[in-house]
Coordinates of C-alpha atoms in Angstrom, one line a residue:
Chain A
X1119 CA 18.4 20.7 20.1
X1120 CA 15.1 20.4 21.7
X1121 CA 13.4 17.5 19.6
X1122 CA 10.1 16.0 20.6
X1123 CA 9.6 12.5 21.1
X1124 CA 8.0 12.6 17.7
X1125 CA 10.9 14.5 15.7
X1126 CA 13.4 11.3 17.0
X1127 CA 11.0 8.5 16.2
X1128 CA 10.5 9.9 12.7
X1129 CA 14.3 10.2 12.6
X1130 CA 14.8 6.9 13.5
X1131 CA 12.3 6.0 11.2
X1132 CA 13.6 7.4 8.1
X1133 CA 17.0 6.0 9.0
X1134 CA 16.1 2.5 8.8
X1135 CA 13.5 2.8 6.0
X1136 CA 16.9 4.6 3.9
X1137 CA 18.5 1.5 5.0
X1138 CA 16.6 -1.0 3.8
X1139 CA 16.2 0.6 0.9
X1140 CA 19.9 1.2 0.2
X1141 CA 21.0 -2.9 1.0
X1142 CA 17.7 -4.1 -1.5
X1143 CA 18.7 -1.7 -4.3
X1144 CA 22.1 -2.8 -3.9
X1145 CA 21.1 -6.0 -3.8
X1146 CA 18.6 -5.8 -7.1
X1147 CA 20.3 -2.9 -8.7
X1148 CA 23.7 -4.6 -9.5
X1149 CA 22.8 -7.2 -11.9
X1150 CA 21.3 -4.9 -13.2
X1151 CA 23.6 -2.2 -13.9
X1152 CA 26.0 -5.4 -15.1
X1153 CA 23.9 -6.4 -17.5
X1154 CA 23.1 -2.6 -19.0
X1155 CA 26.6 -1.3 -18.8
X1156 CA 27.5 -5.1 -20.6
X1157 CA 24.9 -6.2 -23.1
X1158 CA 24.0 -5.4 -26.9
X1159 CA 20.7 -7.0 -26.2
X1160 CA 17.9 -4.0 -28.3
X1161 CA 16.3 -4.5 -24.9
X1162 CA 19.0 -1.9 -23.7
X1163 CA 17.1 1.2 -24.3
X1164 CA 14.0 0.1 -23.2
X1165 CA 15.6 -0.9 -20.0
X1166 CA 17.5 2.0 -19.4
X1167 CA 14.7 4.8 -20.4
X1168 CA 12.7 3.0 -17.1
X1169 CA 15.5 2.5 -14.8
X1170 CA 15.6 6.7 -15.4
X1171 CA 12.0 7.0 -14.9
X1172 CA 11.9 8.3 -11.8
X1173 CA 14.6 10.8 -12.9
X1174 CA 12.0 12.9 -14.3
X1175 CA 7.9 11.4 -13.4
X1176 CA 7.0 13.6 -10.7
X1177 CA 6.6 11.6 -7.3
X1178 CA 2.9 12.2 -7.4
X1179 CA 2.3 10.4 -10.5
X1180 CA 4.6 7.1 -8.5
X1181 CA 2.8 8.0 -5.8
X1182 CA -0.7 7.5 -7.2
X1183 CA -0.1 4.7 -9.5
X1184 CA 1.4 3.0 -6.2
X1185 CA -1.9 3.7 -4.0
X1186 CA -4.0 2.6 -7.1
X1187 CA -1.5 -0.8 -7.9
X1188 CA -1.3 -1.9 -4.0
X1189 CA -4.6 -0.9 -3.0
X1190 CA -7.5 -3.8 -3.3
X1191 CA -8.2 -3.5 -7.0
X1192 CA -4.8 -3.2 -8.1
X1193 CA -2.5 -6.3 -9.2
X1194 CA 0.0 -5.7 -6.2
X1195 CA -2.6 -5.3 -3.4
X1196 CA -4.4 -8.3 -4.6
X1197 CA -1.3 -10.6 -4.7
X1198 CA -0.1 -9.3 -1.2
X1199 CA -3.9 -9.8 -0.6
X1200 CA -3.1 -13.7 -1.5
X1201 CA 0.0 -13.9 -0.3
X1202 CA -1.9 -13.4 3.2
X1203 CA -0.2 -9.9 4.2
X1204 CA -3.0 -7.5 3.8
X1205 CA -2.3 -4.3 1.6
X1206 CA 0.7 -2.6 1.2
X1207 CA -0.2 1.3 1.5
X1208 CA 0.4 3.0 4.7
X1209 CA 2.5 0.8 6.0
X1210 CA 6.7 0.6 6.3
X1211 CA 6.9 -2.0 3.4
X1212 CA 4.9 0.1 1.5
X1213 CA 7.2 2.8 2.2
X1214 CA 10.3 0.5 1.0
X1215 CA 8.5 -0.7 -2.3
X1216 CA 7.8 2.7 -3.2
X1217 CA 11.6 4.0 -2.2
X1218 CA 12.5 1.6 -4.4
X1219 CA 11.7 2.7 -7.5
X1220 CA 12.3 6.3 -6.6
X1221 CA 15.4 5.1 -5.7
X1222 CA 16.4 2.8 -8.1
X1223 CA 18.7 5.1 -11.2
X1224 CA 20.5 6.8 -8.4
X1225 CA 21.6 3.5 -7.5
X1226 CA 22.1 1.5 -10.9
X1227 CA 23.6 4.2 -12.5
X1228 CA 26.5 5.3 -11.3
X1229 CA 27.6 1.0 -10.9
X1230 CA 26.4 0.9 -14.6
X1231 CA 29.2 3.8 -15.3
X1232 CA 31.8 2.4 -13.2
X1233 CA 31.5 -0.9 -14.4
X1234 CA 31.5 0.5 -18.3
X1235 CA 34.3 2.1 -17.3
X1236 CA 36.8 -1.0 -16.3
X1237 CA 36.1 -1.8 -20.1
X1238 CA 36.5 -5.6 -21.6
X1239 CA 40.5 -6.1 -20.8
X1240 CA 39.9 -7.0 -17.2
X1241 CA 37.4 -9.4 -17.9
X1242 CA 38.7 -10.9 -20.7
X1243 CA 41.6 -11.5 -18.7
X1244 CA 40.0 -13.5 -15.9
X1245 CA 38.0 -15.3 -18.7
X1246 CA 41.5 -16.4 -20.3
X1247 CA 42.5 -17.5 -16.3
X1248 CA 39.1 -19.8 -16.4
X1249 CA 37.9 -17.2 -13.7
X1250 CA 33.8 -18.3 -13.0
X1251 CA 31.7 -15.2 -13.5
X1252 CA 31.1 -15.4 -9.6
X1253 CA 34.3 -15.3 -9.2
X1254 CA 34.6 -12.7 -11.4
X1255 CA 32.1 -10.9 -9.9
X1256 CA 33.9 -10.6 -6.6
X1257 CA 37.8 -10.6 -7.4
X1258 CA 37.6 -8.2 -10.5
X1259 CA 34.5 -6.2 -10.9
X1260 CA 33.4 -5.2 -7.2
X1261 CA 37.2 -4.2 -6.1
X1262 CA 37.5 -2.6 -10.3
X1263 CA 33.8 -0.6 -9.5
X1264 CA 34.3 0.0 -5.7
X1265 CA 34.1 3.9 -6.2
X1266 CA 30.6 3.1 -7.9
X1267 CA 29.1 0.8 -5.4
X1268 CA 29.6 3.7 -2.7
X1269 CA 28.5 6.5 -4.7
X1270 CA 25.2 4.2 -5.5
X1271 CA 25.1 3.4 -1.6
X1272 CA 25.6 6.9 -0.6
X1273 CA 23.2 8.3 -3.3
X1274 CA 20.5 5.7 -2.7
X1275 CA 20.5 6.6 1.0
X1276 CA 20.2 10.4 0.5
X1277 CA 17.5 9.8 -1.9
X1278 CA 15.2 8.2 -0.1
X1279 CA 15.9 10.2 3.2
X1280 CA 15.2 12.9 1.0
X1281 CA 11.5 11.2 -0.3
X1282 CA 8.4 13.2 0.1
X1283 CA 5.9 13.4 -2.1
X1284 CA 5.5 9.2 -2.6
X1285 CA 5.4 8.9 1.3
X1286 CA 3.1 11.7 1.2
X1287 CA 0.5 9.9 -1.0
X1288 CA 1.1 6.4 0.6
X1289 CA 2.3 6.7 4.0
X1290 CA -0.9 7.8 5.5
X1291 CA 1.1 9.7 8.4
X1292 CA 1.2 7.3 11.1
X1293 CA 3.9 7.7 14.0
X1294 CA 6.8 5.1 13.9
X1295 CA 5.5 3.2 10.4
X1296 CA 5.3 5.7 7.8
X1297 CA 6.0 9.4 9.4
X1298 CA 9.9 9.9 8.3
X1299 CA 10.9 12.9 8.5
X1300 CA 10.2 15.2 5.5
X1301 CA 6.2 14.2 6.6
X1302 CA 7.1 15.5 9.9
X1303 CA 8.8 18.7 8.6
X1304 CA 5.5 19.4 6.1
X1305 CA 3.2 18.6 9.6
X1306 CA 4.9 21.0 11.7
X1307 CA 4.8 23.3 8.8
X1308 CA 0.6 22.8 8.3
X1309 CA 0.3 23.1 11.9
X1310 CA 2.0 26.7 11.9
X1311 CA 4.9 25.1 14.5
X1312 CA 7.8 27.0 12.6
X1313 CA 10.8 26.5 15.1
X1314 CA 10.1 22.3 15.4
X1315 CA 10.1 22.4 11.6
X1316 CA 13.5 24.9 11.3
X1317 CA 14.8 22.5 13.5
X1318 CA 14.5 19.5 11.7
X1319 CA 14.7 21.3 8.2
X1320 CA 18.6 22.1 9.6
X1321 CA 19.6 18.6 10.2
X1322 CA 18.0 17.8 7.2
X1323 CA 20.1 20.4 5.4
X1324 CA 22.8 19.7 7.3
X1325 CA 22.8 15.6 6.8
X1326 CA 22.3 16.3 2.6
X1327 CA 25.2 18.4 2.1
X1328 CA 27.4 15.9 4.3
X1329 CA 26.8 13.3 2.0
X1330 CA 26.8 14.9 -0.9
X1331 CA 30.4 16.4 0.2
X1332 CA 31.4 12.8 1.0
X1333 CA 30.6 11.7 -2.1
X1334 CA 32.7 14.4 -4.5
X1335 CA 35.2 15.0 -1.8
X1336 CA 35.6 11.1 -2.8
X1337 CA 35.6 11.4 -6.3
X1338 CA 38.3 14.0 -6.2
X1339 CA 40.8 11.9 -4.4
X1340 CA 42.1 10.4 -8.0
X1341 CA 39.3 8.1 -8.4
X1342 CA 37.7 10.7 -10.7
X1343 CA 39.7 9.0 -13.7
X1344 CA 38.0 5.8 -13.3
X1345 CA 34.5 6.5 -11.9
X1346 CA 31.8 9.8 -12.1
X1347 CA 28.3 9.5 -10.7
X1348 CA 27.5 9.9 -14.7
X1349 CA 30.8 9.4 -16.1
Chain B
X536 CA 30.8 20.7 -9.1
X537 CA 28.6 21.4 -11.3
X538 CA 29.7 19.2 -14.6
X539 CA 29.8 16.2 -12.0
X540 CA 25.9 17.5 -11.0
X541 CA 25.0 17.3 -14.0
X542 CA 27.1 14.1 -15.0
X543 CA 24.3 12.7 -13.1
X544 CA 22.0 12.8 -15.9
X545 CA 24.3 11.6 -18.7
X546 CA 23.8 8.2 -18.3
X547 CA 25.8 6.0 -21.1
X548 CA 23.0 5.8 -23.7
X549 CA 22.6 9.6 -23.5
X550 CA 26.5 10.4 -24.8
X551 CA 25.4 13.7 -26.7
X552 CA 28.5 15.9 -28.0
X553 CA 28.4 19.2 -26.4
X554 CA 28.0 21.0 -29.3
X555 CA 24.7 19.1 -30.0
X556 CA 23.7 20.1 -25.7
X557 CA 24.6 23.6 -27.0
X558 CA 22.8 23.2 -30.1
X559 CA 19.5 22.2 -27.9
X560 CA 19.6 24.5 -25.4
X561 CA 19.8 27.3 -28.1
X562 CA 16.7 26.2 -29.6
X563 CA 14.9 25.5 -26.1
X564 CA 15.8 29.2 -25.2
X565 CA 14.4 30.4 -28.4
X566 CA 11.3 28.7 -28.0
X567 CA 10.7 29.8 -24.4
X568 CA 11.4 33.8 -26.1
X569 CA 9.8 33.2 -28.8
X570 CA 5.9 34.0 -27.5
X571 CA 7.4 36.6 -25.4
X572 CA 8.8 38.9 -27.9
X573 CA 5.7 38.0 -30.1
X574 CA 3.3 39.2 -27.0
X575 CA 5.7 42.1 -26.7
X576 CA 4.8 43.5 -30.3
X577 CA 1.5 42.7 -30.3
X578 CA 1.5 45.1 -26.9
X579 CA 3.4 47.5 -28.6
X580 CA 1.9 47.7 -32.2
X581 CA -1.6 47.8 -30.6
X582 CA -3.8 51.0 -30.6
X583 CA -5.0 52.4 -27.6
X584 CA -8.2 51.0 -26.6
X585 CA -11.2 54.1 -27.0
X586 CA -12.1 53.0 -23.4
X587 CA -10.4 51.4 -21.1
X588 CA -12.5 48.7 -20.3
X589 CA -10.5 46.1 -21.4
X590 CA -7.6 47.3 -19.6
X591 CA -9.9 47.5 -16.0
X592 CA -10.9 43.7 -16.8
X593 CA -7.1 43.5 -16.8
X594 CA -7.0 45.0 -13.3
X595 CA -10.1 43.5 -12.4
X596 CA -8.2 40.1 -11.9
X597 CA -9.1 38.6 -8.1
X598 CA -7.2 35.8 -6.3
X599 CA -9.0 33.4 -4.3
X600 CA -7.6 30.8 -2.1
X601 CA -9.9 27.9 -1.1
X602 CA -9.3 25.0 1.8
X603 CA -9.5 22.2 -0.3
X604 CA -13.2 20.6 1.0
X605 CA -15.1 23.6 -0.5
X606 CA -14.0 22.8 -3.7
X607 CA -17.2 21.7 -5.5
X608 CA -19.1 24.6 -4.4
X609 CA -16.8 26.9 -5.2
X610 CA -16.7 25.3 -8.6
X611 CA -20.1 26.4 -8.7
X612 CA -19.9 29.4 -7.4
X613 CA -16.9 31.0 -9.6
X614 CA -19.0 29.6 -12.4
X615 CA -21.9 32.1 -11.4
X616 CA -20.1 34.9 -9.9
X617 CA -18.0 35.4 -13.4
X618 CA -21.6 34.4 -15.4
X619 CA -23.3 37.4 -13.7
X620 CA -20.7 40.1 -13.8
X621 CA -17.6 41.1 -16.0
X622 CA -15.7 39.8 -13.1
X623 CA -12.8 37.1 -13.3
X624 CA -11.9 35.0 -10.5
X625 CA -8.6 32.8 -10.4
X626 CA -9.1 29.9 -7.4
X627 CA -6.5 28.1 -5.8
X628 CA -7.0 25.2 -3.2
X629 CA -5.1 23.9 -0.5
X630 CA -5.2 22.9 3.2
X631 CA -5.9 25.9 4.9
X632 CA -2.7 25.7 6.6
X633 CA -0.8 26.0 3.8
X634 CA -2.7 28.0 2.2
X635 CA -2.1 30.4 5.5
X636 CA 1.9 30.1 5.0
X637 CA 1.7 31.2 1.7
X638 CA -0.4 34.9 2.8
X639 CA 1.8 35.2 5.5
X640 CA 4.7 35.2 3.3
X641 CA 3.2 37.5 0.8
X642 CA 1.4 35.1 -1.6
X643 CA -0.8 37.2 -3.7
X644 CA -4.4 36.4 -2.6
X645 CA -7.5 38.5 -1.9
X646 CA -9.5 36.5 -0.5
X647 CA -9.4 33.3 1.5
X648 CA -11.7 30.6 2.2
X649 CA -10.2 29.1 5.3
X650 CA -12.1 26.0 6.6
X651 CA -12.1 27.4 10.2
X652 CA -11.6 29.9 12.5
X653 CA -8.8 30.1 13.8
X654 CA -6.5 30.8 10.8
X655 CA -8.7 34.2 10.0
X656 CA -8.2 35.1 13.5
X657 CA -4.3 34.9 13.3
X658 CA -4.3 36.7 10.1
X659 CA -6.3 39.7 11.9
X660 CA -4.1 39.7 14.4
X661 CA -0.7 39.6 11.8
X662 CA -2.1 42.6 10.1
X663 CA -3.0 41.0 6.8
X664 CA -6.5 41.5 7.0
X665 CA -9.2 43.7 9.2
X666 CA -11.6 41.6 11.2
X667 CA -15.0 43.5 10.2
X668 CA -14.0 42.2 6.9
X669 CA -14.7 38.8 7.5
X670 CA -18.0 35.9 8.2
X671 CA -18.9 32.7 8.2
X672 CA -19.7 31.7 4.4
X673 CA -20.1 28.1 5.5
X674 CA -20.7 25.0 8.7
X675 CA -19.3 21.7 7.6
X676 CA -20.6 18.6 8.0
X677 CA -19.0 15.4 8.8
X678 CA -20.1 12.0 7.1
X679 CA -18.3 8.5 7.6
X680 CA -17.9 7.5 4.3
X681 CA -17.1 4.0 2.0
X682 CA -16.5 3.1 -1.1
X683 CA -18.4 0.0 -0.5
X684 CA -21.6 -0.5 -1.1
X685 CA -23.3 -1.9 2.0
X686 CA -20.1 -1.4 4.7
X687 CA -21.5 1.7 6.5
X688 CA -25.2 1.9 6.8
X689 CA -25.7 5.0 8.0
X690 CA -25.0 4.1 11.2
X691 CA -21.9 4.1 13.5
X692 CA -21.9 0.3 13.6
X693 CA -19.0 -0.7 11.4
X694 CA -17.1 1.2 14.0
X695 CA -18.0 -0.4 17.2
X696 CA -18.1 -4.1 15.1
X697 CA -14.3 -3.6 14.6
X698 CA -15.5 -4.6 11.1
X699 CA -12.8 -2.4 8.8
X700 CA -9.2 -2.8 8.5
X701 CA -7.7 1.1 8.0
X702 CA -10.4 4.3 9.0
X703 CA -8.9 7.4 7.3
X704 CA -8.9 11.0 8.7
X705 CA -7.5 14.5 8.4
X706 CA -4.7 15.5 10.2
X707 CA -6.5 16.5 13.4
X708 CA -3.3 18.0 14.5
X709 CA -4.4 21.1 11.7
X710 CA -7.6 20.0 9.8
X711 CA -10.8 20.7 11.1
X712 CA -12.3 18.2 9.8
X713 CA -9.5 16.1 11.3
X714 CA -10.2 17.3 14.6
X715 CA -14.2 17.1 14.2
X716 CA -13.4 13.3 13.5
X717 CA -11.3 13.0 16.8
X718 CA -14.9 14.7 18.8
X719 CA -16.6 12.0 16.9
X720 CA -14.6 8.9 18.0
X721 CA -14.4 10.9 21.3
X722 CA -18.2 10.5 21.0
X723 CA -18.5 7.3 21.0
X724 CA -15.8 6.0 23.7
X725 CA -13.8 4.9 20.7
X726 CA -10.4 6.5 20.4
X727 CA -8.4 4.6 21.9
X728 CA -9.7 1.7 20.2
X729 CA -9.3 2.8 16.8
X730 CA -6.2 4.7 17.1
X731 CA -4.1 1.6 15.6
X732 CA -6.3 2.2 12.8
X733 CA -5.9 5.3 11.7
X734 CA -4.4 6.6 8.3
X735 CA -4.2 10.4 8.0
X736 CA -4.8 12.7 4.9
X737 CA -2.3 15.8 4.7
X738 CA -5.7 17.5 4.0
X739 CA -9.6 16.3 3.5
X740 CA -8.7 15.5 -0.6
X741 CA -6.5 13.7 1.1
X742 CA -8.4 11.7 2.8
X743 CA -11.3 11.0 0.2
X744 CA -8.4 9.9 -2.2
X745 CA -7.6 7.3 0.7
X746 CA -11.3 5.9 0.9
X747 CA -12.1 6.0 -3.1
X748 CA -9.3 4.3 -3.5
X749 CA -10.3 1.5 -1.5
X750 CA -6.7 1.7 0.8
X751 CA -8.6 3.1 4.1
X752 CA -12.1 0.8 3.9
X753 CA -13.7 3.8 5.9
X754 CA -12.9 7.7 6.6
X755 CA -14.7 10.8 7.8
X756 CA -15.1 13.4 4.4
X757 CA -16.9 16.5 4.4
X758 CA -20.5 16.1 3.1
X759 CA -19.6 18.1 0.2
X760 CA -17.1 15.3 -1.2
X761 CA -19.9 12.2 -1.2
X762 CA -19.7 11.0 -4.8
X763 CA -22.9 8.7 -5.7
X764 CA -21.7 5.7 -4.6
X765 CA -20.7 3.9 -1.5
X766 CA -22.3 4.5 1.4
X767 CA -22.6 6.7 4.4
X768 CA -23.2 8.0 8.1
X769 CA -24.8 11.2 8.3
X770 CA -23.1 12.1 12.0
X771 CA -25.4 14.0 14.0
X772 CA -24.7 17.5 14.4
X773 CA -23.9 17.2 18.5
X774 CA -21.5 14.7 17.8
X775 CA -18.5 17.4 17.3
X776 CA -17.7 21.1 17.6
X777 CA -19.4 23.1 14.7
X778 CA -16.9 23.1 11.6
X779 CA -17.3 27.1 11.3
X780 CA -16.1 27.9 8.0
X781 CA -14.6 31.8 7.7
X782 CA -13.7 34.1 4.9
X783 CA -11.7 36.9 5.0
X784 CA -11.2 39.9 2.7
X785 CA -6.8 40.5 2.4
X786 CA -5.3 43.6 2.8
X787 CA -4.0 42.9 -1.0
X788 CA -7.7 43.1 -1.7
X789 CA -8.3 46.8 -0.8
X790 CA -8.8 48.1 -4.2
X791 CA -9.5 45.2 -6.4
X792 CA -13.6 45.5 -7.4
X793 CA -13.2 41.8 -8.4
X794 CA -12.0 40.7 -4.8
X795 CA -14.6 43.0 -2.9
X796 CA -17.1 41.8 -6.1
X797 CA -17.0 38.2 -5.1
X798 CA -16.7 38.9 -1.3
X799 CA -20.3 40.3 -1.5
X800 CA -21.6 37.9 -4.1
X801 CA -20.0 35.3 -1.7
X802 CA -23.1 36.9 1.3
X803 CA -25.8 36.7 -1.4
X804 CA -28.4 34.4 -1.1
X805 CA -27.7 33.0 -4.4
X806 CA -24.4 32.2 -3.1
X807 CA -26.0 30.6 -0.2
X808 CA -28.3 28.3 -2.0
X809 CA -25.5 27.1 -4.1
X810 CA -23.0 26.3 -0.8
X811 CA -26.6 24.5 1.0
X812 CA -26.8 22.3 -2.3
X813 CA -23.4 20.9 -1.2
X814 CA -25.2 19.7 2.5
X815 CA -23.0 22.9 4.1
X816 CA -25.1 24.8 6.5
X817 CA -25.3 28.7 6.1
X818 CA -26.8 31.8 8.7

């Protein structure tokens, strides 16, 4: 393929920042997309309207409010400051904090829709069987909302491989930290090297219409009836 | 495929009926016609102008694209250039490198206002412009720059005493300024030592964002960018390769008077004193 050392660190790099990402929004985003897809609480909409932020703000408005909120005057680079691990911008954690809220509806949605979608009945049931909501957790909804849970995986991976513009304005470009590899493409691309960013534009091309085919080829297979990425 | 695309979006609270979807689109359409077919029978109902001038004004339109350190001046300058003639000017900045990708593939600019050399030169040699149409408008200078008060004092100091925790920098791989901030560290037999330090701006706005912000405690900015606080190094000239600044007139430009207006006002000594005000240095 002809890659450069450079091309396959910022591979690597974007591969393990995706994952993070992907296991922590899993992680945060399911009690969350419980509680929305189960409560009557007005706090609901509110809730909702932000998970979907990122939906529609453009990454440069994340992107700036994150350099200004984790930089020394803001209230998240002055806790980290505290907390004794310096500031967040251009540096992988950064990265991941900022992925995460770009990240976040692809992932709470869809296990918000499959979770609305196994309806009362099941629970109700397990509630009559004195099932504890741990329990109920792992025996009813997880196996009930599978199809959701790997849409959200495979969504919340692509997603953030696919981030630019908030790495762009808080990633500061350095090799094996914060270069992944859409800041790589746009490099080559600045520095007029056309054929190392076709290359890498390919794979990228190549790698987001995998997983997106995974992920409908997936819902066609009869699961369609219980789970859509929207419903 | 595409209902599940756009399933995406329909998240549980936003259940609208189709017909009501229908119903918005409709009106969203109508409002994006609407001005349209209003501009269109203004055009059409209007009498022909006696003269034509306000048609040529029309024509008169120039594009200009900017590398994004020259944008103060050029503030200044559009400001006088349209002042003193019935000229209009429509400015857009960038990194010159992108900037570059965008004539290459047929973006519609007249003139450019690259921050080096090199880019003019390759667009002379692609046939997009005619090198006797083409000089240096502008020399850059570099200044280390914080947005503390008392961190640099105009000396190199803060550097060699380690005394910073990020020092932020163009791209030198494509930004001149980038790369007159490498001959700087180069300088001063500090590279090496810094390179763990580094945080690079896609362009120099970039990179003044990066320092104003407080995220990078230091970082080389053109001159020109030096709001009136913080503080500074004026690096001496030797320190780096001169940051030769060329325009270029486009082939697009051939028969616009507005383009080859503000190419000329651009060799104008009033021009001149208004790009020296902004610490660049001019023939």
């Amino acid at each position: 393929m002809g890659l450069t050392d450079s091309d396959i660190n910022a591979i690597w790099l974007t591969i393990k920042l995706a994952f993070t990402v992907t296991i922590i929004l899993l992680i945060i985003g399911t009690p969350i997309a419980i509680w929305l897809a189960k409560t009557k609480s007005w706090l609901r909409g509110p809730i909702n309207a932000i998970v979907a932020l990122p939906l529609v703000l453009p990454p440069t408005v994340l992107g700036f409010y994150l350099l200004i909120a984790m930089g020394p005057n803001g209230p998240i680079g002055q806790l980290t400051e505290q907390l004794g691990v310096g500031l967040l911008p251009f540096t992988f954690w950064g990265l991941v904090i900022g992925s995460l809220f770009y990240s976040l509806p692809f992932v709470v949605q869809p296990i918000q829709n499959a979770v609305e979608a196994i309806g009362q009945k099941p629970l109700e049931a397990a509630a009559t069987l004195h099932s504890k909501p741990m329990d109920t957790f792992f025996h009813v909804i997880v196996p009930l909302a599978k199809p959701g849970f790997i849409s959200a995986a495979i969504l919340g991976f692509a997603h953030t491989v696919g981030e630019f513009g908030i790495v762009l304005m808080i990633g500061g470009n350095i090799p094996m930290e914060t270069k992944v590899v859409s800041i790589q493409i746009y490099d080559q691309v600045e520095a007029l090297e056309y054929a190392g960013a076709h290359r890498l534009s390919a794979i990228m091309l190549g790698f987001s219409f995998i997983a997106l085919l995974l992920l409908y080829s997936f819902q066609k297979r009869g699961l369609a009836s219980k789970f859509r990425i929207g419903r | 495929m595409v209902n599940s695309v756009l399933s995406i979006f329909k998240s549980p609270t936003m259940k609208f009926s189709v017909p009501f979807i229908l119903k918005i689109s409709v009106l969203w359409i109508l409002l994006f016609l609407c001005p349209l077919e209003l501009s269109n029978a203004v055009a059409v109902t209007q009498p022909t102008p006696a003269n034509s001038y306000s048609l040529n004004i029309e024509s008169q339109h120039a594009n200009v694209a900017v590398a994004s350190n020259f944008i103060k001046p050029m503030q200044q300058l559009k400001a006088q250039f349209e002042a003193n003639t019935p000229h209009t000017i429509r400015v857009s900045y960038s990194s010159s490198g992108k900037l570059f990708a965008q004539i290459i593939n047929g973006a519609p600019f007249d003139v450019f206002l690259s921050a080096d050399q090199v880019k003019p030169d390759e667009l002379i040699k692609r046939g997009k412009a005619k090198a006797h149409e083409r000089f240096t408008y502008a020399q850059g200078t570099l200044i280390l720059w914080s947005s503390k008060t008392s961190l640099v004092n105009n000396s190199p100091d803060v550097l060699y005493d380690n005394n910073f925790r990020k020092v932020a920098l163009a791209n030198p791989k494509f930004a001149p300024y980038g790369q007159a901030a490498v001959d700087v560290l180069n300088h001063l037999v500090l590279l090496e030592q810094t390179k763990s330090k580094w945080v690079m701006g896609e362009s120099i706005s970039q990179t003044y964002q990066f320092v104003a912000t407080g995220n990078a405690d230091i970082g080389f900015i053109s001159f020109s960018q030096k709001p009136d606080y913080g503080s500074y190094w004026l690096i001496p000239e030797g320190f780096y390769k001169p940051i030769k600044q060329d325009a270029i007139l486009l082939k697009n430009a051939e028969k616009n008077a507005s383009a080859l207006a503000f190419f000329q006002f651009l060799k104008s000594n009033e021009a001149k004193n208004i790009i020296q005000s902004y610490h660049y240095n001019v023939d």
